[in-house]
Coordinates of C-alpha atoms in Angstrom, one line a residue:
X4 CA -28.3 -56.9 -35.4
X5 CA -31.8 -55.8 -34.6
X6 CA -31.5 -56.2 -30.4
X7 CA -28.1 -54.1 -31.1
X8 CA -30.4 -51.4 -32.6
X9 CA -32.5 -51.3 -30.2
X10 CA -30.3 -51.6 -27.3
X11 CA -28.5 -48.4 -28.9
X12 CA -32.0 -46.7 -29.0
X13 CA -32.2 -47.3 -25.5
X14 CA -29.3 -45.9 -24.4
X15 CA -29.6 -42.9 -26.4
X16 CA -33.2 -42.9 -24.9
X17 CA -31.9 -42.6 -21.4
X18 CA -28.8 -40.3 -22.4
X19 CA -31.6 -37.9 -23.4
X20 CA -33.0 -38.1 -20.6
X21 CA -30.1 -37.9 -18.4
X22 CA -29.5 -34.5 -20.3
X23 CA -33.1 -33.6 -20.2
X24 CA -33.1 -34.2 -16.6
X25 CA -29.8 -32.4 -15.9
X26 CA -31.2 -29.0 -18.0
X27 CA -34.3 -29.3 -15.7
X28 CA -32.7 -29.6 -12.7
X29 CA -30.6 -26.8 -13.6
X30 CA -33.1 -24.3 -14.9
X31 CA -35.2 -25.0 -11.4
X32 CA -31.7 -24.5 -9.0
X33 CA -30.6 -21.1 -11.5
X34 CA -34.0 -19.8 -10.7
X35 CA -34.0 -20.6 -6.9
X36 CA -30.9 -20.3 -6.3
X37 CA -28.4 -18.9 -8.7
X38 CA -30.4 -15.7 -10.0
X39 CA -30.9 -14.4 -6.2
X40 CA -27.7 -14.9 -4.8
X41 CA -26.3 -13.3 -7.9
X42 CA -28.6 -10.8 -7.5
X43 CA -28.3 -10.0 -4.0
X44 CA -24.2 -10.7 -4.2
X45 CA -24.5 -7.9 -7.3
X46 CA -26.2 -5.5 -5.1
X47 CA -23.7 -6.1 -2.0
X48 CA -21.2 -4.6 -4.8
X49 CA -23.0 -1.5 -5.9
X50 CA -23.3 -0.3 -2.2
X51 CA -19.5 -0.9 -1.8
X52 CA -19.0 1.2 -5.2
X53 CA -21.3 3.7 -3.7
X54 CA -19.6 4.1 -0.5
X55 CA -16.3 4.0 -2.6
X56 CA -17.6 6.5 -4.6
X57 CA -18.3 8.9 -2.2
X58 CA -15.4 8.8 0.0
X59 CA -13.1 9.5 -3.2
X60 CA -15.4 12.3 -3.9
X61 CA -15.2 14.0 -0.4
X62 CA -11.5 13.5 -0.4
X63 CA -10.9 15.4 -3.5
X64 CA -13.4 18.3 -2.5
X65 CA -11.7 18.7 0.5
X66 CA -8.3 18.6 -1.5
X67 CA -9.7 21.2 -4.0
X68 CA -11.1 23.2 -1.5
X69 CA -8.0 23.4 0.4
X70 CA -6.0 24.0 -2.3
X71 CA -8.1 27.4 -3.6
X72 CA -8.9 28.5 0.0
X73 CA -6.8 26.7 2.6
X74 CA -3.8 27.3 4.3
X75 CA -0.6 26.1 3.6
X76 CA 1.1 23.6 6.4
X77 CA 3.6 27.2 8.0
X78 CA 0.3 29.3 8.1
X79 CA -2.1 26.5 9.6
X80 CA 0.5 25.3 12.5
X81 CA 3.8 28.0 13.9
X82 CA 7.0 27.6 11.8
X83 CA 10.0 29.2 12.5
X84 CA 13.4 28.4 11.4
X85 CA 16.0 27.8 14.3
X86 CA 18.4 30.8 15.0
X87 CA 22.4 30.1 15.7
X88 CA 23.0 32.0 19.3
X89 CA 26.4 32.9 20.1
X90 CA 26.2 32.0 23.7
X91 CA 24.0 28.8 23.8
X92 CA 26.0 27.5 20.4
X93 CA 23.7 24.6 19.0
X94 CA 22.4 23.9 22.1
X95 CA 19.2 25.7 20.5
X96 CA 18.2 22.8 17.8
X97 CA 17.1 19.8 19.7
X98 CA 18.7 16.1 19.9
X99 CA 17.3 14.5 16.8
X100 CA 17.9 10.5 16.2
X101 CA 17.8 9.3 13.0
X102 CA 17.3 5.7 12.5
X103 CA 17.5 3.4 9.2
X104 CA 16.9 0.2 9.0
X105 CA 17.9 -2.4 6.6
X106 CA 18.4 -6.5 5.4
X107 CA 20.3 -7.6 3.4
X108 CA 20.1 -4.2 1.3
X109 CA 23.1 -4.9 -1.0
X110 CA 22.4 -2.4 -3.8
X111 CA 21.2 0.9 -1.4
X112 CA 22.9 0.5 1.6
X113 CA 25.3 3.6 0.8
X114 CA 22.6 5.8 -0.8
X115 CA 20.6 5.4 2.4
X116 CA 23.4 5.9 4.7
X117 CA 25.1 8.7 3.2
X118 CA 22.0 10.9 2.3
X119 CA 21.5 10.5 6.4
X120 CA 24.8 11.4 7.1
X121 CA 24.7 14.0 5.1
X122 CA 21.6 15.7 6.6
X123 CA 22.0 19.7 7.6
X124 CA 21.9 19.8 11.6
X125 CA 24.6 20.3 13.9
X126 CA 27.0 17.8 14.3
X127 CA 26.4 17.3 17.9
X128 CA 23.0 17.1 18.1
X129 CA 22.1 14.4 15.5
X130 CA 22.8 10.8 16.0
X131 CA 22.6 8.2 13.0
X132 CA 21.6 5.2 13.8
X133 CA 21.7 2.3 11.5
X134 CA 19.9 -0.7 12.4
X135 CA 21.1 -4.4 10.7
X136 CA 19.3 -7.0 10.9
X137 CA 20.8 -8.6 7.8
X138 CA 21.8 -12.5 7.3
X139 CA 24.3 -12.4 4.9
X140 CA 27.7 -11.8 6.7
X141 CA 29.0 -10.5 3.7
X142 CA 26.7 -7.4 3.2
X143 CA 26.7 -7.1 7.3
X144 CA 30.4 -6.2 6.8
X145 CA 30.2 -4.0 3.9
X146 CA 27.4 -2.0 6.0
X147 CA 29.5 -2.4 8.9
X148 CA 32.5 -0.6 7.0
X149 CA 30.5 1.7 5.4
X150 CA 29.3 3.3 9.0
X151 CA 33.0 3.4 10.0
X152 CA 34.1 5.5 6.9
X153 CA 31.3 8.0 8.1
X154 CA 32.5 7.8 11.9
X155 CA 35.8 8.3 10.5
X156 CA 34.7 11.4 9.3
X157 CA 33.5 13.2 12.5
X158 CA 29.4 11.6 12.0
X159 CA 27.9 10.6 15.1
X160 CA 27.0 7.2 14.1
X161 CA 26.6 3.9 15.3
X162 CA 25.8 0.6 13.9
X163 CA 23.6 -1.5 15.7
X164 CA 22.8 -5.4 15.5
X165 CA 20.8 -8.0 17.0
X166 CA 21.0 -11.6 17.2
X167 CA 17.5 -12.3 15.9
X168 CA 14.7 -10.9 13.8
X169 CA 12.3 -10.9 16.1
X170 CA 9.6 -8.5 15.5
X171 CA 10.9 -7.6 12.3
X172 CA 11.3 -4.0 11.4
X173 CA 9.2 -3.1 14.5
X174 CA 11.5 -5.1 16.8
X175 CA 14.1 -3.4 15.3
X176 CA 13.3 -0.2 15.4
X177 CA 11.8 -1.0 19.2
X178 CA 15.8 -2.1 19.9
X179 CA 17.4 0.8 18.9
X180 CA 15.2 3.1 21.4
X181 CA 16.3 1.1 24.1
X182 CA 20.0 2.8 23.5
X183 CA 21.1 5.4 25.9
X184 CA 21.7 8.1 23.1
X185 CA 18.5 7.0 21.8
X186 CA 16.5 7.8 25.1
X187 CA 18.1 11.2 25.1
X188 CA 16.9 12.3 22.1
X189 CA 13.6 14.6 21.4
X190 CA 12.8 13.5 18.2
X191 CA 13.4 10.5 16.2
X192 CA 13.3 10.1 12.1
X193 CA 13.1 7.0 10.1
X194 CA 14.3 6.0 6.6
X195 CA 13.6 3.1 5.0
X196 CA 17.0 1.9 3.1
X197 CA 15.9 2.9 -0.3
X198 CA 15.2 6.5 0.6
X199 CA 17.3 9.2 -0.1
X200 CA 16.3 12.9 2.0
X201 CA 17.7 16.1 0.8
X202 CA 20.4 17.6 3.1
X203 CA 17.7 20.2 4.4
X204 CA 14.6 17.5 5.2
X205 CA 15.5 18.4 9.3
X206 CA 15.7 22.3 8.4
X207 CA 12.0 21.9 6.8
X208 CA 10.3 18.9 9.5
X209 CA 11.6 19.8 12.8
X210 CA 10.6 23.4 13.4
X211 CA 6.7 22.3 13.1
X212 CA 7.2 19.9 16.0
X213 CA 9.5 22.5 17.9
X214 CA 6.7 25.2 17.8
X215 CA 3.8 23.1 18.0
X216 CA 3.4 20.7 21.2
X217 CA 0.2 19.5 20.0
X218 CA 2.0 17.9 16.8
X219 CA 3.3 14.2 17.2
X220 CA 4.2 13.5 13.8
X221 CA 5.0 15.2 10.7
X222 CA 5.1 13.3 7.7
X223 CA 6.9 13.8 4.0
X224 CA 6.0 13.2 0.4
X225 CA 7.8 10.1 -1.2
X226 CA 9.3 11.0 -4.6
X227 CA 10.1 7.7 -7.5
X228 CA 13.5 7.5 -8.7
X229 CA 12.6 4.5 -11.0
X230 CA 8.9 5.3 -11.8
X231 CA 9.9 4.8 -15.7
X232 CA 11.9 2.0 -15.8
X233 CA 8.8 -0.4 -17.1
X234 CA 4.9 -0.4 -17.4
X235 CA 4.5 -1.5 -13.4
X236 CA 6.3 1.2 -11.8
X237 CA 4.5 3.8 -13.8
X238 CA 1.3 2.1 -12.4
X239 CA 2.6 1.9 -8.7
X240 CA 3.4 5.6 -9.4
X241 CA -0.6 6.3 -10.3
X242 CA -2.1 5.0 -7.0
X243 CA 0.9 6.0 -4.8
X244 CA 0.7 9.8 -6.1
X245 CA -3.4 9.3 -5.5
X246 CA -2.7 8.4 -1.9
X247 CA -0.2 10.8 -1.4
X248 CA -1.8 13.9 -3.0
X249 CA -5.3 13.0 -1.8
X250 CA -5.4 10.6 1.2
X251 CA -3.2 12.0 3.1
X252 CA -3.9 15.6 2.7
X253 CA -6.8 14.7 3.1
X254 CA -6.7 13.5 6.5
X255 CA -4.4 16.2 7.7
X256 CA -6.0 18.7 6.9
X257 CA -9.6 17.6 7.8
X258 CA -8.9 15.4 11.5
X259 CA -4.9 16.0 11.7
X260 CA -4.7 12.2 11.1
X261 CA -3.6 9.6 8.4
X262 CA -1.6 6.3 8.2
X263 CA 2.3 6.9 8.9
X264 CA 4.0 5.7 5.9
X265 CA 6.9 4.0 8.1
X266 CA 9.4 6.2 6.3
X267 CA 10.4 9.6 5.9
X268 CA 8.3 11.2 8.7
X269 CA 9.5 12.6 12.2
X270 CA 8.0 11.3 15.6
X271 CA 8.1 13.5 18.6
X272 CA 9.4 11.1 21.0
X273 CA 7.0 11.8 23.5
X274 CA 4.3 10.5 21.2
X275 CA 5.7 7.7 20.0
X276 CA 6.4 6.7 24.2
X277 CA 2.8 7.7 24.9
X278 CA 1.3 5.6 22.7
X279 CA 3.1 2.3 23.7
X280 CA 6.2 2.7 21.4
X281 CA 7.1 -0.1 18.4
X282 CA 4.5 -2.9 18.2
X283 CA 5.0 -6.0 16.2
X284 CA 1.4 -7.8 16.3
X285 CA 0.7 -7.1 12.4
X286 CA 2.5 -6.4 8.8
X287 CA 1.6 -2.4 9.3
X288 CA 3.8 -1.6 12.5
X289 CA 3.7 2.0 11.6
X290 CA -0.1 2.1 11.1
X291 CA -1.0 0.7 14.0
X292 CA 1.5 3.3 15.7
X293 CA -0.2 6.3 14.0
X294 CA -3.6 4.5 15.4
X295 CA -2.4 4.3 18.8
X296 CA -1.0 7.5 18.9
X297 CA -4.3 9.2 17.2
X298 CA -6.2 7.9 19.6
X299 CA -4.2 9.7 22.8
X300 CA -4.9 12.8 20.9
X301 CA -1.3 13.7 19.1
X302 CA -2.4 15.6 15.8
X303 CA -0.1 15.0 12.2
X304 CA 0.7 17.0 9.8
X305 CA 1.6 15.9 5.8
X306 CA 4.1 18.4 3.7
X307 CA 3.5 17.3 0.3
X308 CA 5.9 20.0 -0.7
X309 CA 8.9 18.0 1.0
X310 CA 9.7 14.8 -1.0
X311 CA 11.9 11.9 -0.5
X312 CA 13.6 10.1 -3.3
X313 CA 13.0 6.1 -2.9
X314 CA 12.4 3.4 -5.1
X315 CA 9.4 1.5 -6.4
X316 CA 9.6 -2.1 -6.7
X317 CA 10.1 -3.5 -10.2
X318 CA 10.0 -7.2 -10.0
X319 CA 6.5 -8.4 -10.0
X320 CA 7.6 -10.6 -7.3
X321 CA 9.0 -8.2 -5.0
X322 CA 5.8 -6.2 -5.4
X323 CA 3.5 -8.7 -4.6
X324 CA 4.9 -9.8 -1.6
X325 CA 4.5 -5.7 -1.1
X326 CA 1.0 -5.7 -1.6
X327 CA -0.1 -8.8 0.6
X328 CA 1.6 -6.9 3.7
X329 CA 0.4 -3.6 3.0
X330 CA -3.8 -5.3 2.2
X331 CA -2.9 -8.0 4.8
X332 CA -1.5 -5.6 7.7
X333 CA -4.5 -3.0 8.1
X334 CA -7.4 -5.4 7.8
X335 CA -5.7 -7.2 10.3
X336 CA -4.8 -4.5 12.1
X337 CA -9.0 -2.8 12.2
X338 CA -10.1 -6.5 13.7
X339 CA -7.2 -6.2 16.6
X340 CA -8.2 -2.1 17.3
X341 CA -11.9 -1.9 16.6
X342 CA -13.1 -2.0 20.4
X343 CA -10.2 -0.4 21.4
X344 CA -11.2 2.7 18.9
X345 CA -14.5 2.5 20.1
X346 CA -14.4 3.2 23.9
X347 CA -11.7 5.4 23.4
X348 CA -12.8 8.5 25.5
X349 CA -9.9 10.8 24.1
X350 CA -11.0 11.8 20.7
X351 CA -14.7 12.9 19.4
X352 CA -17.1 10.5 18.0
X353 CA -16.6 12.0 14.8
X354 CA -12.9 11.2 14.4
X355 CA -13.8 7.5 15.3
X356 CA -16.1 7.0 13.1
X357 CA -13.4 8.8 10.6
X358 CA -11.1 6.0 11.5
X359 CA -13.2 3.1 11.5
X360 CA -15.5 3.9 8.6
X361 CA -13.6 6.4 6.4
X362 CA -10.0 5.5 7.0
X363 CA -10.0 1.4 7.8
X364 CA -13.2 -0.1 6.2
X365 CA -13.7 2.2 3.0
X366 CA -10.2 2.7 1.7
X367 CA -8.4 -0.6 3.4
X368 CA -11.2 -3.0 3.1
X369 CA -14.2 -2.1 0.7
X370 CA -12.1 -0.6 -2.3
X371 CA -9.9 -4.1 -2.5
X372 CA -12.7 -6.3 -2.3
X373 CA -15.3 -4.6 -4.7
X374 CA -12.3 -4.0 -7.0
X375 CA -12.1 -7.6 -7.8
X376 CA -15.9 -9.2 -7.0
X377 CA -17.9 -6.5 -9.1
X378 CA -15.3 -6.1 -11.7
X379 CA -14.0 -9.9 -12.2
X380 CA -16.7 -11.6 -11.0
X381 CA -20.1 -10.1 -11.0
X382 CA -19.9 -8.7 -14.4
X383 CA -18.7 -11.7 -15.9
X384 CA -21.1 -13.9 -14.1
X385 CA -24.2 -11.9 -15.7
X386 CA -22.9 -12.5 -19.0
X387 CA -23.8 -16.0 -18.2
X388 CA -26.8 -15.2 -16.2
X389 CA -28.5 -12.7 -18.5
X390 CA -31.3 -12.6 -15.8
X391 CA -29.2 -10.4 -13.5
X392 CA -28.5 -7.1 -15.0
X393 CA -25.9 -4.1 -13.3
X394 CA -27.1 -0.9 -13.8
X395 CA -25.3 1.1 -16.4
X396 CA -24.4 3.8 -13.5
X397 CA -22.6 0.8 -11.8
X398 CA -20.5 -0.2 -14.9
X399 CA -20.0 3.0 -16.4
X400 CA -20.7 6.4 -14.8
X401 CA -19.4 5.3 -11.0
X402 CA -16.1 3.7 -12.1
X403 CA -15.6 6.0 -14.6
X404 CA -15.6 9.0 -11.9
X405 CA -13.1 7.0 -9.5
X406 CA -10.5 6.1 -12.3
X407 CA -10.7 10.0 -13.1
X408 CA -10.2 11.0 -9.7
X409 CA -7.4 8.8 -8.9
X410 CA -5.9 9.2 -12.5
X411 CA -5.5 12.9 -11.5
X412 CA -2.5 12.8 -9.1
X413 CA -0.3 11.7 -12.0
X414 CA -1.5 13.8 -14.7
X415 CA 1.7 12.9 -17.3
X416 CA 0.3 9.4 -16.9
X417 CA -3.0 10.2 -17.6
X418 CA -3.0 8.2 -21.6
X419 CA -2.6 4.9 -19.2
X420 CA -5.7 5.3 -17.8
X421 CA -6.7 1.9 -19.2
X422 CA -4.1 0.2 -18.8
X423 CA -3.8 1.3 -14.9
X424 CA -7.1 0.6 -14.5
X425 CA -6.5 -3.6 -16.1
X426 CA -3.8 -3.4 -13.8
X427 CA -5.4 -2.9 -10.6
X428 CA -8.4 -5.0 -11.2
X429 CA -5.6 -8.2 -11.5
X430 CA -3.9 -6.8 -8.2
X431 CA -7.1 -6.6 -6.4
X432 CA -7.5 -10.7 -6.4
X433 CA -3.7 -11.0 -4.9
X434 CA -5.0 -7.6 -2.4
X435 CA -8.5 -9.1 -1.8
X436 CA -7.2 -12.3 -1.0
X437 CA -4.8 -10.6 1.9
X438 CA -7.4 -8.8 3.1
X439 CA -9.5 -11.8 4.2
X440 CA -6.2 -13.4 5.7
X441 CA -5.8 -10.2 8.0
X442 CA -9.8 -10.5 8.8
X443 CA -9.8 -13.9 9.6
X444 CA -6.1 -14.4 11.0
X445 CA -5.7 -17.6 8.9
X446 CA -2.4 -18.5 7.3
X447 CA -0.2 -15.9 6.0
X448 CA -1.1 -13.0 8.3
X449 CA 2.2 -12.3 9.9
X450 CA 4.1 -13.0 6.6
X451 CA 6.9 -10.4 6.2
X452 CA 9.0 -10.2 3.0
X453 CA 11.6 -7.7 2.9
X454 CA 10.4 -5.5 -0.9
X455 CA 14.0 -6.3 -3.3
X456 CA 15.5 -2.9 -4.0
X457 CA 17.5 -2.8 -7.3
X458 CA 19.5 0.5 -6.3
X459 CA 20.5 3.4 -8.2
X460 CA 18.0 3.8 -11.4
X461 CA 20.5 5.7 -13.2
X462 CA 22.9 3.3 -13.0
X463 CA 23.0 0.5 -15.7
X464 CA 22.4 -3.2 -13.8
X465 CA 25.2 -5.7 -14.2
X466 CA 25.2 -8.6 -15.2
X467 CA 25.4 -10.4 -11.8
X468 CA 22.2 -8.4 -11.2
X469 CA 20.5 -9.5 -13.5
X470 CA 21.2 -13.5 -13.5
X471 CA 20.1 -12.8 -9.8
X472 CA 16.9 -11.5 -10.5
X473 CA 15.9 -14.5 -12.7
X474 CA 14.0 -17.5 -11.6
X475 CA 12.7 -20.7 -13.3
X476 CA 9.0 -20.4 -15.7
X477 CA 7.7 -22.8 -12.2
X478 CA 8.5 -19.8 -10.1
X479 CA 6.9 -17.7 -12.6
X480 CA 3.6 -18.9 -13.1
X481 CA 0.7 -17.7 -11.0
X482 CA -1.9 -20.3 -11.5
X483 CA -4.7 -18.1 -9.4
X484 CA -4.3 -15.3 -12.1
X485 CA -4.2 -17.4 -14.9
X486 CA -7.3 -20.0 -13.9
X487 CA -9.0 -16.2 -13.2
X488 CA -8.1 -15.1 -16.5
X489 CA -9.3 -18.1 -18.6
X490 CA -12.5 -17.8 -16.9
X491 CA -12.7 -14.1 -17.9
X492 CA -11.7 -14.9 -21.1
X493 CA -14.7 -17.6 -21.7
X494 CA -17.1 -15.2 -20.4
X495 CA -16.0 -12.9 -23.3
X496 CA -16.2 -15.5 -26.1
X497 CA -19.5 -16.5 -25.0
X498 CA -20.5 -12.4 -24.5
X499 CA -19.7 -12.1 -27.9
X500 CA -21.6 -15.3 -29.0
X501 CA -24.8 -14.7 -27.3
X502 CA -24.1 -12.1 -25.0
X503 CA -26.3 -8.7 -24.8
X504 CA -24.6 -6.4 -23.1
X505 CA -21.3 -5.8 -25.4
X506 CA -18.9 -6.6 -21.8
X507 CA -16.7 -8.7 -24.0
X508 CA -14.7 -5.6 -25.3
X509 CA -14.0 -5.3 -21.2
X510 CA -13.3 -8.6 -20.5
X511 CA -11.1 -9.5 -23.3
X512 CA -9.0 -6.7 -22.5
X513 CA -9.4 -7.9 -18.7
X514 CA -8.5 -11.6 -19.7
X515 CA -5.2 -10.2 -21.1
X516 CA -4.1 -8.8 -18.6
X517 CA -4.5 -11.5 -15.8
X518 CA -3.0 -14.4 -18.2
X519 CA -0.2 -11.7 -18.8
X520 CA 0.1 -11.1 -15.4
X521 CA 0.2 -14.8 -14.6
X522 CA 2.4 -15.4 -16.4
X523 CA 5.2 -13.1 -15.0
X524 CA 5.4 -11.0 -17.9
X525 CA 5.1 -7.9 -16.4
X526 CA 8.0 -5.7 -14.6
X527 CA 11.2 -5.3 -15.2
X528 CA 14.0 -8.0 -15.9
X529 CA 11.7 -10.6 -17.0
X530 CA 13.6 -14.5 -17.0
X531 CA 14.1 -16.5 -19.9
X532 CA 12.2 -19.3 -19.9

C-alpha cells in the first residue's frame, strides 16, 4: 500500500508539472505571439472601420447636399416627353426591346410577362422578348402558352429558347441580341421575372437617353412587394433602401456612375455594343457591364422617383445563395478589371480611383470583411485576451454612426435597428467568406443559384407551396453559424465571469442570433423538424 502512495504522488507530481509546464509555455507564446498579432490584427480592423466610416459619411453628405441644393434628374440632363406627329405616326419614339429572363419561375412568370406587355409605347415599336432557359418542360410550356395568349392579342412578342445554360443569365441575355429584331432596336430594357414596371416606366426612362447622347444607362428604383411578410425581408429591405437611396445617388450624381442592378434599367444599345456586350466571366454580369461601359466614358443616371415592384427573397436559403453571388461576383470581378481600370486612358484619374477605392474595395470588399472580423472576432477574442483593448470610438461611437446612417433609408424600420444590425453581423461570415472565394478564385466562384421567388405577396400560399418549400432539420442546419455562435456565446459567459469590459450584453445578444440563424429559424415558411 505504501509504493501505491507513493507511485500516486508521483504521478500527480508530474501531472503538475505537465500543467505547470503547459501554463508556462502558454503565458510565454500569448505574450510573443498571441498579444501582437491580436493587436496588430485589431488595428488592421479599426482602419477598415475608419475607411468605412468615411465613405458612408461622404455618401450621405453628398445625398443631403443634393437633396437641399441639387437638381433633380429632368433639370440636371434634357427631358422631354415624345410628341405624336400626324405625318411621321410613331415613327418618332424609337425601337425599344424589352427582354425578361427567367428559370423555372413557376409562381411569377405571368406577373413578369404581362406587366411588360402591358408597358405604354407604341405597339410597333416595342418588342418583348422573353428569354427561357428553364428545365422543367412543364413550366417551359406554361411560359410558352402564356407568350402566345399575348401574341394573340396584337403584342409583339417572342419566346425565345436555348438548348443549354451556358453563361447563365449573361449568356442569355447575350443570345437574345443576336436576333434580327433585337439588332434593330435602339434601346434595350431588362426585367428580372419577379419585377413588375408600371405601364408608364418607358414614358419616364427613355426620353433621358433620347435627348442625352452622352447617357448609356438609366437606371430605376426597386420597390418590395413582400418586405413584411417576416423579420428577414424587413432586414433585406434596410440595406437595400441604404443602397438605393444613398449608393447609387450617390454615384450618379457625383461621377455619373454606379453598379447596374441587372434589372429594371435601360441600356442604350450603342453602349452596351461598345463596351463588349454580355460577359459571363463572374456572378455580377451586369457589374462588370456597367465597369466596362464606365470606363469607355458612357455616363448613368438613377431615378429614385421611378420604382419597380419585385420581390425579396424569403427563405433563408434562397437568400443565401443571393448573398454569395452578389459578395462573391464583385470581388471577383475587381481582381479580373484592376489593371484594366488602371491604364484605362478614357476617364480621369479621379474616377478610377472612385472605382477602385470608393466603389470596389470600400463598399464590396472592406465593409464585409470588417463586418464580421472586428465585430465576431476581435471583440470576442479581447475578452479572452484582456491585454488587447479596442478603443471605445471603435466599439461604440464609429459603428454607432454607420448603423444610423444606413438605418435612415428605411425610417418606418427604424425600432429594428438592433435587430438589423445582429442580422448583418451573422450574414457578414456567409458574405466574407464569398468574398475571399471571388479574391482568390477557389471553389465556389462561378456558383450561380437562381434566388426562389414565391409570387404574388397578396396572395395566400397553397398548400403545394408550402410542402415545397420544406426541407429536412440536415438541410437546415448551418454548422459554420452555429460553431461561430457557440464560440460567441463562451466568450460572453466568461465576459461576464471575469470579463472587464461589460461586451457580454453584445455578445449574448450576438450568440443568439447566429445559433438562431443556424439553425434555420429565420424567414418565412420555416420546416417542421
Amino acid at each position: 500500500m505504501e509504493k501505491i502512495g507513493i507511485l500516486l504522488e508521483l504521478l500527480v507530481g508530474a501531472q503538475n508539472d505537465i500543467a505547470g509546464k503547459f501554463i508556462q509555455i502558454w503565458g510565454q507564446g500569448k505574450v510573443l505571439l498571441v498579444v501582437p498579432f491580436l493587436r496588430i490584427f485589431m488595428y488592421i480592423n479599426l482602419v477598415m472601420s475608419i475607411m468605412l466610416f468615411i465613405e458612408k459619411v461622404y455618401m450621405a453628405l453628398v445625398v443631403a447636399m443634393n437633396k437641399l441644393f441639387g437638381k433633380k434628374p429632368e433639370q440636371r440632363y434634357k427631358w422631354e416627353p415624345f410628341q405624336d406627329d400626324v405625318e411621321l405616326g410613331s415613327s418618332v419614339y424609337p425601337l425599344v426591346l424589352v427582354q425578361v429572363p427567367m428559370f423555372n419561375e413557376k409562381e411569377v412568370y405571368q406577373l413578369s410577362i404581362g406587366a411588360a406587355c402591358r408597358l405604354s409605347w407604341p405597339s410597333d415599336r416595342i418588342v418583348i422578348q422573353v428569354l427561357d432557359d428553364s428545365t422543367d418542360p412543364l413550366i417551359k410550356g406554361m411560359v410558352q402558352t402564356e407568350c402566345q395568349s399575348w401574341e394573340s392579342k396584337g403584342v409583339n412578342i417572342h419566346y425565345q429558347v436555348r438548348d443549354n445554360r451556358k453563361g447563365y443569365k449573361a449568356g442569355a441575355l447575350k443570345e437574345g441580341l443576336k436576333h434580327h429584331y433585337a439588332k434593330e432596336c435602339e434601346y434595350v430594357v431588362i426585367f428580372d421575372a419577379d419585377f413588375q414596371p408600371e405601364p408608364d416606366f418607358l414614358t419616364q426612362t427613355i426620353p433621358f437617353l433620347h435627348h442625352n447622347p452622352e447617357l448609356g444607362l438609366v437606371q430605376s428604383r426597386w420597390k418590395f412587394v413582400n418586405s413584411n411578410d417576416c423579420l428577414m425581408t424587413r432586414m433585406q429591405e434596410m440595406s437595400l433602401d441604404y443602397h438605393f437611396k444613398v449608393e447609387q445617388e450617390s454615384g450618379s450624381i457625383t461621377y455619373a456612375f454606379f453598379g447596374f442592378n441587372g434589372t429594371a434599367g435601360v441600356w442604350r444599345m450603342a453602349a452596351l455594343d461598345e463596351a463588349g456586350g454580355w460577359k459571363d466571366r463572374t456572378t455580377v454580369e451586369d457589374m462588370d457591364l456597367a465597369v466596362r461601359a464606365s470606363l469607355k466614358g458612357w455616363k448613368f443616371l438613377y431615378i429614385g422617383t421611378l420604382m419597380v415592384k419585385n420581390e425579396l427573397p424569403s427563405v433563408l436559403k434562397a437568400y443565401r445563395y443571393q448573398q454569395h453571388r452578389w459578395s462573391c461576383g464583385p470581388a471577383n470581378l475587381f481582381r479580373k478589371m484592376f489593371f484594366e481600370i488602371m491604364r484605362n486612358k478614357r476617364v480621369t484619374l479621379w474616377k478610377k480611383l472612385y472605382v477602385l477605392y470608393s466603389f470596389f474595395f470600400v463598399r464590396k470588399i472592406v465593409a464585409h470583411i470588417v463586418t464580421f472580423t472586428l465585430y465576431c472576432v476581435v471583440i470576442p477574442a479581447t475578452v479572452l485576451i484582456p491585454e488587447v483593448t479596442v478603443p471605445r470610438w471603435g466599439t461604440i461611437y464609429v459603428p454607432t454612426v454607420i448603423t444610423l446612417l444606413n438605418a435612415v433609408g428605411t425610417p418606418r424600420s427604424f425600432y429594428l435597428v438592433v435587430f438589423w444590425v445582429l442580422f448583418e453581423n451573422v450574414m457578414s461570415l456567409h458574405r466574407t467568406k464569398a468574398t475571399f472565394i471571388g479574391l482568390f478564385e477557389t471553389r465556389g466562384v462561378n456558383e450561380w443559384v437562381v434566388t426562389e421567388k414565391q409570387g404574388d405577396a397578396s396572395k395566400p400560399k397553397t398548400t403545394t407551396q408550402q410542402s415545397q418549400s420544406r426541407f429536412q432539420i440536415g438541410e437546415r442546419i448551418l454548422m459554420l453559424e452555429l460553431c461561430v455562435g457557440m464560440v460567441i456565446f463562451g466568450c460572453a459567459c466568461y465576459d461576464l465571469a471575469y470579463g472587464k469590459y461589460n461586451y457580454f450584453v453584445f455578445l449574448y445578444l450576438q450568440a443568439i442570433a447566429f445559433i438562431t440563424m443556424g439553425c434555420g429559424y429565420i424567414g418565412t415558411q420555416v420546416p417542421n423538424s
